[in-house]
CSV table of C-alpha atoms in Angstrom, one decimal:
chain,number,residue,atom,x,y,z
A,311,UNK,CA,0.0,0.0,0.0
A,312,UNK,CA,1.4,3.6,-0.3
A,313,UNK,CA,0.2,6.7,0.9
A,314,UNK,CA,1.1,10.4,0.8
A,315,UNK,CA,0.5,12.1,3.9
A,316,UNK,CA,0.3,16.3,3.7
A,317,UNK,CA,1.8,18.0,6.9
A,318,UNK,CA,4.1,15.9,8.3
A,319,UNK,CA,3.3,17.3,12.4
A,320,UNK,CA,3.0,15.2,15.4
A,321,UNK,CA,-0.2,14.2,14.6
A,322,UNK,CA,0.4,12.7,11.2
A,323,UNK,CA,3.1,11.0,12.7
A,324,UNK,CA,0.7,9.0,15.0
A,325,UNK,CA,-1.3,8.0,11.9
A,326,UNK,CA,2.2,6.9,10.5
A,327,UNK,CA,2.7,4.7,13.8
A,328,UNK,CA,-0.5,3.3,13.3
A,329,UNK,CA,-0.2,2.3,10.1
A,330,UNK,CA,2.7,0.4,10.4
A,331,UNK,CA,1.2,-1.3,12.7
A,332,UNK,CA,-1.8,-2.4,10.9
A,333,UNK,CA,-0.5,-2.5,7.4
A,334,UNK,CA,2.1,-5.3,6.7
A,335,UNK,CA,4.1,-3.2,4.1
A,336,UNK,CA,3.6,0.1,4.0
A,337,UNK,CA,5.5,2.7,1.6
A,338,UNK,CA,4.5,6.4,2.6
A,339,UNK,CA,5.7,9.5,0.9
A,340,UNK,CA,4.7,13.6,2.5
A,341,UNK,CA,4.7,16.4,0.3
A,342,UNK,CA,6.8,18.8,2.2
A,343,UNK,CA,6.2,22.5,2.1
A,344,UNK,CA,10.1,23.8,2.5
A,345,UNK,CA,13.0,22.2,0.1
A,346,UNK,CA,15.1,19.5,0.1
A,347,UNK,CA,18.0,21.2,1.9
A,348,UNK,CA,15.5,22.4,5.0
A,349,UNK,CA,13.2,20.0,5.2
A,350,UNK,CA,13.3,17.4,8.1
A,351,UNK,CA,13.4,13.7,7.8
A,352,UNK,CA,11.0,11.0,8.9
A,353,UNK,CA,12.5,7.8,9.2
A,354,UNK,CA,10.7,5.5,6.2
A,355,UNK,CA,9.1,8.5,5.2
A,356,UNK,CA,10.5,9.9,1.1
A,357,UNK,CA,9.9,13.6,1.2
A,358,UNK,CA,8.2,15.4,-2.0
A,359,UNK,CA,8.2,18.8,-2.6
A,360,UNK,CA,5.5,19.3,-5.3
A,361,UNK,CA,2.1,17.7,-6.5
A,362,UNK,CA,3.9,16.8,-9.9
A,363,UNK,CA,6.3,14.2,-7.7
A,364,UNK,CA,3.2,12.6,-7.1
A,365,UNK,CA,2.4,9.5,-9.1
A,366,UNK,CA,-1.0,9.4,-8.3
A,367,UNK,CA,-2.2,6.3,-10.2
A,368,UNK,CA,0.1,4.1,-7.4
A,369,UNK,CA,-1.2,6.0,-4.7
A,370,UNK,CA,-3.9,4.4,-2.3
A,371,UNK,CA,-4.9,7.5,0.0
A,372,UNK,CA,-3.9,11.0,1.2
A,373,UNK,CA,-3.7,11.9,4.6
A,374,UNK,CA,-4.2,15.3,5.5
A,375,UNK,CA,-3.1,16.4,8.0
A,376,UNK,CA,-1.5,20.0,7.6
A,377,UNK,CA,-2.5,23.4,9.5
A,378,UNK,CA,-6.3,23.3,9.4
A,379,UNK,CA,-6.5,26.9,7.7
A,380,UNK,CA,-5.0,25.0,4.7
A,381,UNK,CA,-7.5,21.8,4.5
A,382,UNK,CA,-9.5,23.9,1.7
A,383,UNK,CA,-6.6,24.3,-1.0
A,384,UNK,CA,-5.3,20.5,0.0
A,385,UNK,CA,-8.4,18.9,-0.3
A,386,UNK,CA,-9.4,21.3,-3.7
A,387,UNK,CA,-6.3,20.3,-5.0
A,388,UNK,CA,-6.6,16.4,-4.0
A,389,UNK,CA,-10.1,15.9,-4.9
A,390,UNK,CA,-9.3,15.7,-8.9
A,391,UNK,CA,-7.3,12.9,-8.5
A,392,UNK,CA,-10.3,11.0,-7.0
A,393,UNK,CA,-8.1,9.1,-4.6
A,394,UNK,CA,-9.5,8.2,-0.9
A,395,UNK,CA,-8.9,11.1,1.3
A,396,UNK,CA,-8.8,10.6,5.7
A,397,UNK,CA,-8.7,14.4,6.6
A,398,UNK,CA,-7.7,14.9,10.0
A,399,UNK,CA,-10.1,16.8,12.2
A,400,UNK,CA,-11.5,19.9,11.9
A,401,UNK,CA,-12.7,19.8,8.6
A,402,UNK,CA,-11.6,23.9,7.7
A,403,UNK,CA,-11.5,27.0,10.0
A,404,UNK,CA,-14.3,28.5,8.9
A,405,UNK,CA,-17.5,28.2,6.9
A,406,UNK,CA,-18.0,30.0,3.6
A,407,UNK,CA,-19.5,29.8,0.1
A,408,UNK,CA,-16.3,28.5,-0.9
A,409,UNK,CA,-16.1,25.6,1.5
A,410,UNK,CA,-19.9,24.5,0.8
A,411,UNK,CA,-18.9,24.2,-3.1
A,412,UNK,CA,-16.0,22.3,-2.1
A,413,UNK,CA,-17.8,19.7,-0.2
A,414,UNK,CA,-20.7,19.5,-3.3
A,415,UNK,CA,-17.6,19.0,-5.6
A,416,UNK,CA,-16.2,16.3,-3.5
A,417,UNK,CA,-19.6,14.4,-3.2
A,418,UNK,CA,-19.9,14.6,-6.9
A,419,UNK,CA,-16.9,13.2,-8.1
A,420,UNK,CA,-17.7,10.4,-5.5
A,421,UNK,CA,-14.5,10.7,-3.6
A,422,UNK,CA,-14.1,8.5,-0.9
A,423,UNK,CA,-13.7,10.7,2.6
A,424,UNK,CA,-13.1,10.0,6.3
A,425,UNK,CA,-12.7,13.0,8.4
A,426,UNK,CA,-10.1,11.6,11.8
A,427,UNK,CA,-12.1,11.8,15.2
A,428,UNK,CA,-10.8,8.6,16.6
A,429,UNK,CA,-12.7,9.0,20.0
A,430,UNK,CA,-15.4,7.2,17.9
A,431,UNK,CA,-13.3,4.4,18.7
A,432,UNK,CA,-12.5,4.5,22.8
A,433,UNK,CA,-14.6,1.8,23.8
A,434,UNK,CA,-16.1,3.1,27.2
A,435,UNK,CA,-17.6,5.4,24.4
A,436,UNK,CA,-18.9,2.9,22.0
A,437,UNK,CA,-20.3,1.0,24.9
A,438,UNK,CA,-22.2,3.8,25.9
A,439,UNK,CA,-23.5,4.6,23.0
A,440,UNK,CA,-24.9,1.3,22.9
A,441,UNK,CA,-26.4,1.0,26.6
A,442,UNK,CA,-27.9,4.5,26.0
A,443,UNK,CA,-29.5,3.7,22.4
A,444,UNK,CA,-33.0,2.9,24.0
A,445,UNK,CA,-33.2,4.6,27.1
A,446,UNK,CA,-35.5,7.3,28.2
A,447,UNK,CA,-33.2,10.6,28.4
A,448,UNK,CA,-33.3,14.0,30.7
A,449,UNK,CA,-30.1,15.1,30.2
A,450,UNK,CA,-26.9,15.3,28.7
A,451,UNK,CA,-23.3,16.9,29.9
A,452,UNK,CA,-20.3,16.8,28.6
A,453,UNK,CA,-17.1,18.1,29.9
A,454,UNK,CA,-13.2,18.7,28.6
A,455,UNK,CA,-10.4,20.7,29.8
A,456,UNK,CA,-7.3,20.5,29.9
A,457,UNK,CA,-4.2,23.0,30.2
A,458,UNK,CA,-2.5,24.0,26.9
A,459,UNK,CA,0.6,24.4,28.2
A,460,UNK,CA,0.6,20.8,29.0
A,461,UNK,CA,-0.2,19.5,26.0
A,462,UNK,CA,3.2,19.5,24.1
A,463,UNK,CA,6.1,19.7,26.7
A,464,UNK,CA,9.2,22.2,25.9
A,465,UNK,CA,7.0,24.0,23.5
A,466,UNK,CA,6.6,27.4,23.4
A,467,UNK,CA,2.5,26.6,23.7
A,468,UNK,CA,1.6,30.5,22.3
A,469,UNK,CA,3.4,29.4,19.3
A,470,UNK,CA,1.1,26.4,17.8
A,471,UNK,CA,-1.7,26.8,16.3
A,472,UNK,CA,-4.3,25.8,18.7
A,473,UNK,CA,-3.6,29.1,20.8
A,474,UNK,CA,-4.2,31.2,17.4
A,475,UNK,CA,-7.0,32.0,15.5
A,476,UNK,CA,-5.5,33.1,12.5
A,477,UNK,CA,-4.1,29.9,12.0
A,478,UNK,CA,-7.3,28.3,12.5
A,479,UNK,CA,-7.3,27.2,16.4
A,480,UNK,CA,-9.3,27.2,19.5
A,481,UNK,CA,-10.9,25.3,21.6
A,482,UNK,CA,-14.4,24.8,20.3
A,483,UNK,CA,-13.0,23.4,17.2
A,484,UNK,CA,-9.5,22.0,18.1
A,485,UNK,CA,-11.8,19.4,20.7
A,486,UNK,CA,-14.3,19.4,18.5
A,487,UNK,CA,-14.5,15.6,19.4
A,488,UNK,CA,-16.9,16.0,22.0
A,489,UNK,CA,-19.4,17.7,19.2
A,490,UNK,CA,-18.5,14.8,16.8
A,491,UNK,CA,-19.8,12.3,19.2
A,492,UNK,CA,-22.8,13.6,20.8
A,493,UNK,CA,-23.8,14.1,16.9
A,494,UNK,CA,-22.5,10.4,16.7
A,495,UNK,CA,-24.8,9.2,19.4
A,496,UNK,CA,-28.1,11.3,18.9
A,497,UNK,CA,-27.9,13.1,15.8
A,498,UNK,CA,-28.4,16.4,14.7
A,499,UNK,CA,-30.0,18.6,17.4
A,500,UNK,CA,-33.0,20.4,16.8
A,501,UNK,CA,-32.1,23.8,18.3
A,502,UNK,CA,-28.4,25.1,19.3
A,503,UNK,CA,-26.7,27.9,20.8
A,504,UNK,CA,-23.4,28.5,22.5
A,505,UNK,CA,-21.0,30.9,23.4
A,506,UNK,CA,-17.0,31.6,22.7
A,507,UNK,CA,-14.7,33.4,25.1
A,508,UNK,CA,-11.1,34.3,24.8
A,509,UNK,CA,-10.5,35.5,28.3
A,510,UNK,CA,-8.2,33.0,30.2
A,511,UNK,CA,-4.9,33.4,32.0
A,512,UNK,CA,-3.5,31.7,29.2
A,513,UNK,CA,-3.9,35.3,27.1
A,514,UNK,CA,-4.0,34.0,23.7
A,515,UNK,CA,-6.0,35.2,20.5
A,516,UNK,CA,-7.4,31.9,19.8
A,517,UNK,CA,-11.1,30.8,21.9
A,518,UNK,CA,-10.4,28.9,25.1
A,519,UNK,CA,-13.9,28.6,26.5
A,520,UNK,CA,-16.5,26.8,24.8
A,521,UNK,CA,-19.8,26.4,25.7
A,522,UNK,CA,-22.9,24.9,23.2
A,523,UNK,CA,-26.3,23.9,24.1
A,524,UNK,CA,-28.0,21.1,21.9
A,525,UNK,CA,-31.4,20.7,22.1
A,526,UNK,CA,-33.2,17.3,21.1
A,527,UNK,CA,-37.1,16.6,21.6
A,528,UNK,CA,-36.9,14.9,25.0
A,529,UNK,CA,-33.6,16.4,26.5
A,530,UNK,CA,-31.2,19.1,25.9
A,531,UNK,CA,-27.1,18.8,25.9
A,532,UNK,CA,-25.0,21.3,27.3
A,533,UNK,CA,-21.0,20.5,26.2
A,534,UNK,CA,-18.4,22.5,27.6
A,535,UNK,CA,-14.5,23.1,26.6
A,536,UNK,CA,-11.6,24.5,28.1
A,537,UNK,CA,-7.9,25.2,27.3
A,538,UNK,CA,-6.9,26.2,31.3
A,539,UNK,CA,-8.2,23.4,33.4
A,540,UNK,CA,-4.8,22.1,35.1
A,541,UNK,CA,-6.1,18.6,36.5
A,542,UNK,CA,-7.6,17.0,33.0
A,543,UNK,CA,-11.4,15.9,32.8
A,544,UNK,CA,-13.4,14.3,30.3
A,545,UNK,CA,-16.6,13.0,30.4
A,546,UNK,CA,-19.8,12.5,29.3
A,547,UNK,CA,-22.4,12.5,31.8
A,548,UNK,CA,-26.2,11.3,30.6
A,549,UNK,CA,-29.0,11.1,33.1
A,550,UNK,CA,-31.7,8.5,32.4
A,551,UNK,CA,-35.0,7.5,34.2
A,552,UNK,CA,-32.8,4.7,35.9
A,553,UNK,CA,-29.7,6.7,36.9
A,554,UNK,CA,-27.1,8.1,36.0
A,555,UNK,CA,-24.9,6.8,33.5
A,556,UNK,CA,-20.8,8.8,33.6
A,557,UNK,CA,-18.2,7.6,31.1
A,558,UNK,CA,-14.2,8.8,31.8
A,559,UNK,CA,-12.8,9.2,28.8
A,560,UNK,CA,-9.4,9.4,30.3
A,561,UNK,CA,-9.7,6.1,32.1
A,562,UNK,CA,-12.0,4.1,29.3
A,563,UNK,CA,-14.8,3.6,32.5
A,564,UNK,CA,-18.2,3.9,32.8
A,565,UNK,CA,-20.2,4.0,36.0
A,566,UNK,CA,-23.8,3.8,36.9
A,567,UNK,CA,-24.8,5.9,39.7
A,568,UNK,CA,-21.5,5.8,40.9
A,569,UNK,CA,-20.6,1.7,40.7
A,570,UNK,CA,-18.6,1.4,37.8
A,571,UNK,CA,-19.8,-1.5,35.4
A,572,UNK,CA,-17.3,-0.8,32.0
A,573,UNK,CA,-13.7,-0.9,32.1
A,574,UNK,CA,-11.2,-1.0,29.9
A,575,UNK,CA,-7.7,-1.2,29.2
A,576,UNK,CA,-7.5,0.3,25.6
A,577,UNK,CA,-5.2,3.6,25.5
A,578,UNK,CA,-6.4,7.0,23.5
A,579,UNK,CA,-3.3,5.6,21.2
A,580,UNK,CA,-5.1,2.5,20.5
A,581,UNK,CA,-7.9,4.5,18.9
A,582,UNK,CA,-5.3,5.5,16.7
A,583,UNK,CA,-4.8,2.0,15.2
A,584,UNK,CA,-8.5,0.8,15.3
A,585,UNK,CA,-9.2,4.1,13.4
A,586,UNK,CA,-7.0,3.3,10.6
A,587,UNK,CA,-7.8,-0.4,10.6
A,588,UNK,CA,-11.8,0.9,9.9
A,589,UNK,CA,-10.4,3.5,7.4
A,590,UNK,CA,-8.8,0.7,4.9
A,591,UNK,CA,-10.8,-2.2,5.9
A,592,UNK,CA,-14.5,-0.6,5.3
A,593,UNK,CA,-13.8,3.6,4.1
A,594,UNK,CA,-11.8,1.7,1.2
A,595,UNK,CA,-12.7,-1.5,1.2
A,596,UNK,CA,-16.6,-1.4,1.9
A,597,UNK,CA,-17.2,1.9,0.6
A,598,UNK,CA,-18.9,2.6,3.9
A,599,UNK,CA,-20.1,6.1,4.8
A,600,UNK,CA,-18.4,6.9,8.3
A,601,UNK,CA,-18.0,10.7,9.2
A,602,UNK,CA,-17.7,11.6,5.8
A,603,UNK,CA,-17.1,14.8,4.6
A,604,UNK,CA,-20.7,15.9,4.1
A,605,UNK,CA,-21.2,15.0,8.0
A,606,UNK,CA,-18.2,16.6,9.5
A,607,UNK,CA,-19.2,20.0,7.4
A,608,UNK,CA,-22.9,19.2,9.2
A,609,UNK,CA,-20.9,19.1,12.6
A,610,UNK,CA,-18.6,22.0,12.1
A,611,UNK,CA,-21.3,24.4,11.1
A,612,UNK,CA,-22.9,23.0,14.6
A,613,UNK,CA,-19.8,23.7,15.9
A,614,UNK,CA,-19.1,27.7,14.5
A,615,UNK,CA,-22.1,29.1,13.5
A,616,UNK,CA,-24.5,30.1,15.8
């Protein structure tokens, strides 16, 4: 199999960990945006420096995973070569004409697409989803912060682009995760609202409190982010007739007024490789539509516009 992967950051590299382990031979080029002299080595990884290096025929998929302010061009670009694409999450930075007549294009040439939120795959997740599917709802909550700062050690954390909006960060659509799976589990709401601060200590341009209210006919969901919280929490909190059902995402458990009756060893890394095991086994393979490009546009505009 080979693959060209387009912004070769830490994040692509985890897809490029989980793909060796998953495919048995592998060859995977990145289309580099310096030159030849600059540009960084991956090990196993050939650099290209242009489109044209591309032989396109051999490829399999693209993975894109550059700065999210450049998903647009990268996906305009990739999408008349009609090869599989697995976009990594958010879909673009913003919503505009532009970006709608992309995704129409994209559906019409019947491009396969896959847009990355591999917390569809922790299991304490998936298990929920499942216990939930039939029970009587009052309420949904979902929580995540976390501190910035933290996230990648002996970097300058003002400098990435999570912490600035003109490179297409923030919180509300950096962990847009937590939107992509209450859509996941309950579909689109029928009202929504939120609102979007840049206030913290933290002081950066980009929006580091997110707050959204879905509304559905029997319940409403209320799903808050944060860049400054300095002991992590996520969860997902949703109160049936029976009780009260709470899954930690950052321990794979799920508890039912307060006995814990899911548990699970699985790692957030492991989503990684059951993610790109999905991807080529049924996104390729099956043809199956899973968070597709249509749906993550459907979730973003959720996720920006108010």
């Amino acid at each position: 199999m080979k693959v060209l992967i387009i912004g070769l950051g830490s994040i692509a590299k985890k897809h490029i960990q989980a793909m060796r382990r998953q495919i048995a031979a592998v060859e995977i080029y990145a289309l580099r945006s310096g030159d030849s002299e600059t540009a960084s080595h991956y090990p196993g990884v050939l650099n290209l420096f242009s489109l044209n290096e591309v032989e396109f025929e051999t490829i399999d998929f693209v993975l894109i995973s550059n700065p999210t302010n450049t998903h647009f061009d990268t996906i305009n670009e990739c999408n008349r070569f009609k090869k599989p694409l697995f976009i990594e999450k958010p879909l673009f930075s913003e919503i505009t004409y532009e970006t709608e007549q992309l995704v129409k294009d994209v559906l019409h040439e019947e491009t396969k697409t896959y847009v990355a939120c591999n917390l569809r795959f922790l299991k304490a997740l998936r298990k929920l989803k499942e216990i939930v599917q039939h029970k009587r709802i009052n309420e949904v909550n979902v929580y995540c912060g976390s501190y910035l700062p933290d996230w990648r050690p002996n970097v300058d954390f003002r400098k990435i682009y999570s912490a600035n909006r003109e490179m297409g960060g923030g919180v509300h659509i950096d962990l847009i995760h937590e939107l992509d799976y209450v859509y996941w589990f309950f579909g689109k709401p029928s009202g929504h609202r939120s609102f979007l601060k840049s206030s913290s200590s933290l002081e950066i341009s980009a929006i580091d409190y997110a707050n959204f209210i879905w509304e559905y006919p029997m319940f409403t969901t209320s799903i808050v982010l944060n860049y400054y919280r300095k002991d992590p929490k996520r969860t997902i909190e949703v109160v049936t007739t029976e009780g009260t059902y709470i899954a930690d995402l950052l321990n794979n458990v799920i508890s039912l007024n307060g006995a814990v009756i899911f548990r699970s060893n699985q790692t957030i890394l492991d989503t990684y490789d059951d993610q790109m095991r999905y991807f080529i086994d049924h996104v390729i393979g099956s043809n199956e539509n899973f968070n597709t490009i249509e749906e993550a546009n459907t979730i973003l505009k959720l996720c920006i516009q108010d």
